[in-house]
Short mmCIF file of C-alpha atoms in Angstrom, two decimals:
data_model
loop_
_atom_site.label_atom_id
_atom_site.label_comp_id
_atom_site.label_asym_id
_atom_site.label_seq_id
_atom_site.Cartn_x
_atom_site.Cartn_y
_atom_site.Cartn_z
CA MET A 1 -15.00 -6.07 8.82
CA VAL A 2 -11.31 -7.22 9.25
CA SER A 3 -10.36 -5.78 5.85
CA GLY A 4 -11.76 -2.26 6.95
CA LEU A 5 -10.03 -2.47 10.42
CA THR A 6 -6.69 -3.35 8.77
CA ALA A 7 -6.76 -0.40 6.48
CA ALA A 8 -8.07 1.96 9.17
CA ILE A 9 -5.66 0.98 11.95
CA SER A 10 -2.47 0.66 9.64
CA LEU A 11 -3.20 4.07 7.97
CA ASN A 12 -3.91 5.64 11.35
CA GLU A 13 -0.84 4.25 12.89
CA ASN A 14 1.04 5.79 10.12
CA GLY A 15 0.03 9.50 10.21
CA VAL A 16 -3.32 9.34 8.37
CA ASP A 17 -6.03 10.78 10.65
CA VAL A 18 -8.90 8.33 9.42
CA PHE A 19 -10.94 8.91 12.43
CA LYS A 20 -10.90 12.48 12.31
CA LYS A 21 -9.61 12.98 15.93
CA ASP A 22 -6.89 15.70 15.45
CA ALA A 23 -8.06 18.82 13.59
CA SER A 24 -4.31 20.02 13.68
CA LYS A 25 -3.09 16.95 11.98
CA LYS A 26 -2.52 17.66 8.23
CA PRO A 27 -3.68 14.91 5.78
CA PRO A 28 -1.00 13.44 3.37
CA ARG A 29 -0.84 15.26 -0.02
CA VAL A 30 -0.50 12.10 -1.89
CA GLY A 31 -1.69 8.67 -0.97
CA LEU A 32 -1.36 5.34 -3.05
CA VAL A 33 -2.88 2.14 -2.79
CA THR A 34 -1.90 -0.94 -4.69
CA ALA A 35 -4.48 -3.73 -5.42
CA ALA A 36 -6.89 -1.12 -4.56
CA ALA A 37 -9.91 -2.93 -5.82
CA GLY A 38 -9.23 -5.82 -3.49
CA GLY A 39 -10.85 -6.46 -0.07
CA THR A 40 -8.51 -4.23 2.01
CA GLY A 41 -7.44 -1.76 -0.67
CA GLN A 42 -11.02 -0.57 -1.29
CA PHE A 43 -11.38 0.43 2.26
CA ALA A 44 -7.83 2.07 2.14
CA THR A 45 -8.83 3.95 -1.00
CA GLN A 46 -11.98 5.41 0.66
CA LEU A 47 -10.25 6.23 3.99
CA LEU A 48 -7.43 8.16 2.25
CA ALA A 49 -10.05 10.07 0.24
CA HIS A 50 -12.18 10.66 3.45
CA SER A 51 -9.24 11.81 5.46
CA GLY A 52 -8.61 14.81 3.17
CA CYS A 53 -5.72 13.40 1.06
CA SER A 54 -5.64 15.70 -2.14
CA LYS A 55 -4.41 12.98 -4.56
CA VAL A 56 -5.42 9.42 -4.02
CA ILE A 57 -3.77 7.12 -6.57
CA ALA A 58 -5.04 3.65 -6.86
CA THR A 59 -3.76 0.55 -8.88
CA CYS A 60 -5.74 -2.18 -10.51
CA SER A 61 -5.79 -4.68 -13.45
CA SER A 62 -8.90 -3.85 -15.38
CA GLN A 63 -10.91 -0.82 -16.71
CA GLU A 64 -14.02 -2.04 -14.86
CA LYS A 65 -11.94 -1.92 -11.52
CA ALA A 66 -10.63 1.53 -12.58
CA ASP A 67 -14.18 2.75 -12.83
CA PHE A 68 -15.23 1.24 -9.46
CA LEU A 69 -12.18 2.90 -7.80
CA LYS A 70 -12.99 6.24 -9.29
CA SER A 71 -16.53 5.70 -7.90
CA ILE A 72 -15.15 5.43 -4.33
CA GLY A 73 -12.73 8.18 -4.22
CA ALA A 74 -9.50 7.38 -6.15
CA THR A 75 -8.65 10.77 -8.06
CA HIS A 76 -6.33 8.74 -10.25
CA VAL A 77 -6.18 5.24 -11.41
CA ILE A 78 -3.20 3.28 -12.80
CA ASN A 79 -4.38 0.15 -14.56
CA LEU A 80 -1.44 -1.97 -14.48
CA SER A 81 -2.47 -4.15 -17.54
CA GLU A 82 -2.05 -1.15 -19.44
CA GLU A 83 0.66 1.16 -17.72
CA LYS A 84 3.78 0.58 -15.76
CA LEU A 85 3.79 1.68 -12.38
CA GLY A 86 7.31 2.94 -12.37
CA VAL A 87 6.41 5.32 -15.35
CA ALA A 88 3.01 6.40 -14.41
CA LEU A 89 3.71 7.10 -10.71
CA PRO A 90 6.45 9.78 -11.26
CA GLU A 91 4.16 11.59 -13.77
CA LEU A 92 1.39 11.55 -11.21
CA ALA A 93 3.41 12.29 -8.12
CA PRO A 94 6.60 14.09 -9.11
CA SER A 95 7.39 15.04 -5.50
CA GLY A 96 6.68 11.37 -4.48
CA VAL A 97 4.02 9.56 -2.52
CA ASN A 98 3.46 10.66 1.22
CA VAL A 99 1.68 7.42 2.24
CA ALA A 100 1.45 3.97 0.38
CA TYR A 101 -0.76 1.17 1.38
CA GLU A 102 0.93 -1.69 -0.46
CA SER A 103 -0.13 -5.29 -0.88
CA VAL A 104 1.47 -6.62 -3.88
CA GLY A 105 5.07 -6.94 -3.36
CA GLY A 106 7.74 -7.68 -5.79
CA LYS A 107 8.28 -5.16 -8.70
CA VAL A 108 5.37 -3.19 -7.53
CA LEU A 109 6.93 -2.66 -4.02
CA ASP A 110 10.18 -1.75 -5.72
CA SER A 111 8.29 0.95 -7.58
CA VAL A 112 6.37 2.20 -4.69
CA VAL A 113 9.67 2.58 -2.47
CA ASP A 114 11.24 4.16 -5.50
CA ASN A 115 8.36 6.86 -5.64
CA LEU A 116 8.10 7.67 -1.87
CA ALA A 117 8.40 11.30 -0.94
CA THR A 118 10.98 12.30 1.49
CA ALA A 119 9.75 11.10 5.00
CA GLY A 120 7.23 8.88 3.00
CA LYS A 121 5.79 5.95 4.49
CA CYS A 122 5.10 2.42 3.02
CA VAL A 123 2.44 0.46 4.90
CA GLN A 124 2.98 -3.04 3.68
CA ILE A 125 0.30 -5.55 4.25
CA GLY A 126 0.85 -8.30 1.88
CA PHE A 127 2.86 -9.97 -1.01
CA ILE A 128 0.30 -11.28 -3.42
CA SER A 129 2.97 -11.30 -5.90
CA SER A 130 4.66 -14.26 -4.28
CA TYR A 131 1.64 -16.24 -2.97
CA LEU A 132 1.73 -18.54 -6.12
CA GLU A 133 5.39 -19.23 -5.67
CA LYS A 134 6.47 -22.70 -4.53
CA GLY A 135 6.01 -22.84 -0.89
CA GLY A 136 3.94 -19.59 -0.93
CA MET A 137 5.30 -16.98 1.50
CA ALA A 138 7.56 -19.29 3.33
CA GLY A 139 9.12 -20.63 0.17
CA GLY A 140 11.47 -18.11 -0.84
CA VAL A 141 11.97 -19.99 -4.37
CA SER A 142 9.81 -19.87 -7.23
CA PRO A 143 8.77 -22.97 -9.22
CA GLN A 144 11.30 -21.87 -11.97
CA GLY A 145 14.12 -21.84 -9.17
CA LYS A 146 14.46 -18.11 -8.92
CA ARG A 147 14.60 -16.36 -5.63
CA SER A 148 11.47 -14.97 -4.36
CA SER A 149 10.72 -11.39 -5.54
CA ARG A 150 9.07 -10.63 -2.07
CA LEU A 151 12.25 -9.12 -0.81
CA ARG A 152 13.98 -6.05 -2.16
CA THR A 153 17.09 -6.99 -4.04
CA ARG A 154 18.31 -3.37 -4.76
CA PRO A 155 18.29 -0.19 -3.02
CA PRO A 156 15.64 2.36 -3.78
CA ARG A 157 16.29 5.10 -6.18
CA ARG A 158 15.46 8.00 -3.92
CA ASN A 159 17.37 8.97 -0.80
CA SER A 160 16.17 6.26 1.60
CA SER A 161 17.48 7.90 4.83
CA ASN A 162 13.96 9.33 5.49
CA LEU A 163 11.86 6.48 4.38
CA THR A 164 9.87 4.21 6.64
CA THR A 165 8.14 0.92 6.01
CA GLN A 166 5.72 -0.93 8.18
CA ASN A 167 4.58 -4.41 7.83
CA TYR A 168 1.56 -5.82 9.33
CA LYS A 169 0.17 -9.17 9.85
CA ILE A 170 -2.87 -10.65 11.70
CA MET A 171 -1.93 -12.52 14.76
CA PRO A 172 -4.13 -15.38 16.19
CA ALA A 173 -6.23 -13.83 19.20
CA LYS A 174 -4.24 -15.83 21.86
CA GLN A 175 -0.99 -13.97 20.76
CA TYR A 176 -2.47 -10.53 21.63
CA PRO A 177 -0.89 -8.98 24.90
CA GLN A 178 -4.40 -8.09 26.09
CA GLU A 179 -8.04 -8.73 25.09
CA ILE A 180 -9.44 -6.07 22.78
CA ASP A 181 -12.91 -4.79 24.02
#
């Protein structure tokens, strides 16, 4: 349930009418979900498709996952074990991605930001690429002594003046400002 709520609330907060409450709100033309076969990614994929997004691009790491993602609403799947995201994405979305739901970080995040449309949004919910680094998310340095790839080390290729990135994390219940009914 947490995975579904994470996807629904974060997409809704970033302009995707997942609850179909505003008939005047136009759905994003191109949506992208990284690690789309994962727990929260598969919800985000379905929600983008359900919201009326005309092109839902999903990333994964196997053909079995690619088949699954097509069955739940992805219109295009990029198998990262066979294709490079930075090459495939501009071909699928030459005008850029309107809303990206990103949970990998590192080079994948770089490719996503490089391919956002003007006024595109990147909802960043995780950094799985750095979980195995020494110290995990808090470490900042890999076992090989390299600086963590979880932070961008170069500017995006597109004009970044109209791009936004949202980061989400789950807080313990005692940190919420009020009870949620």
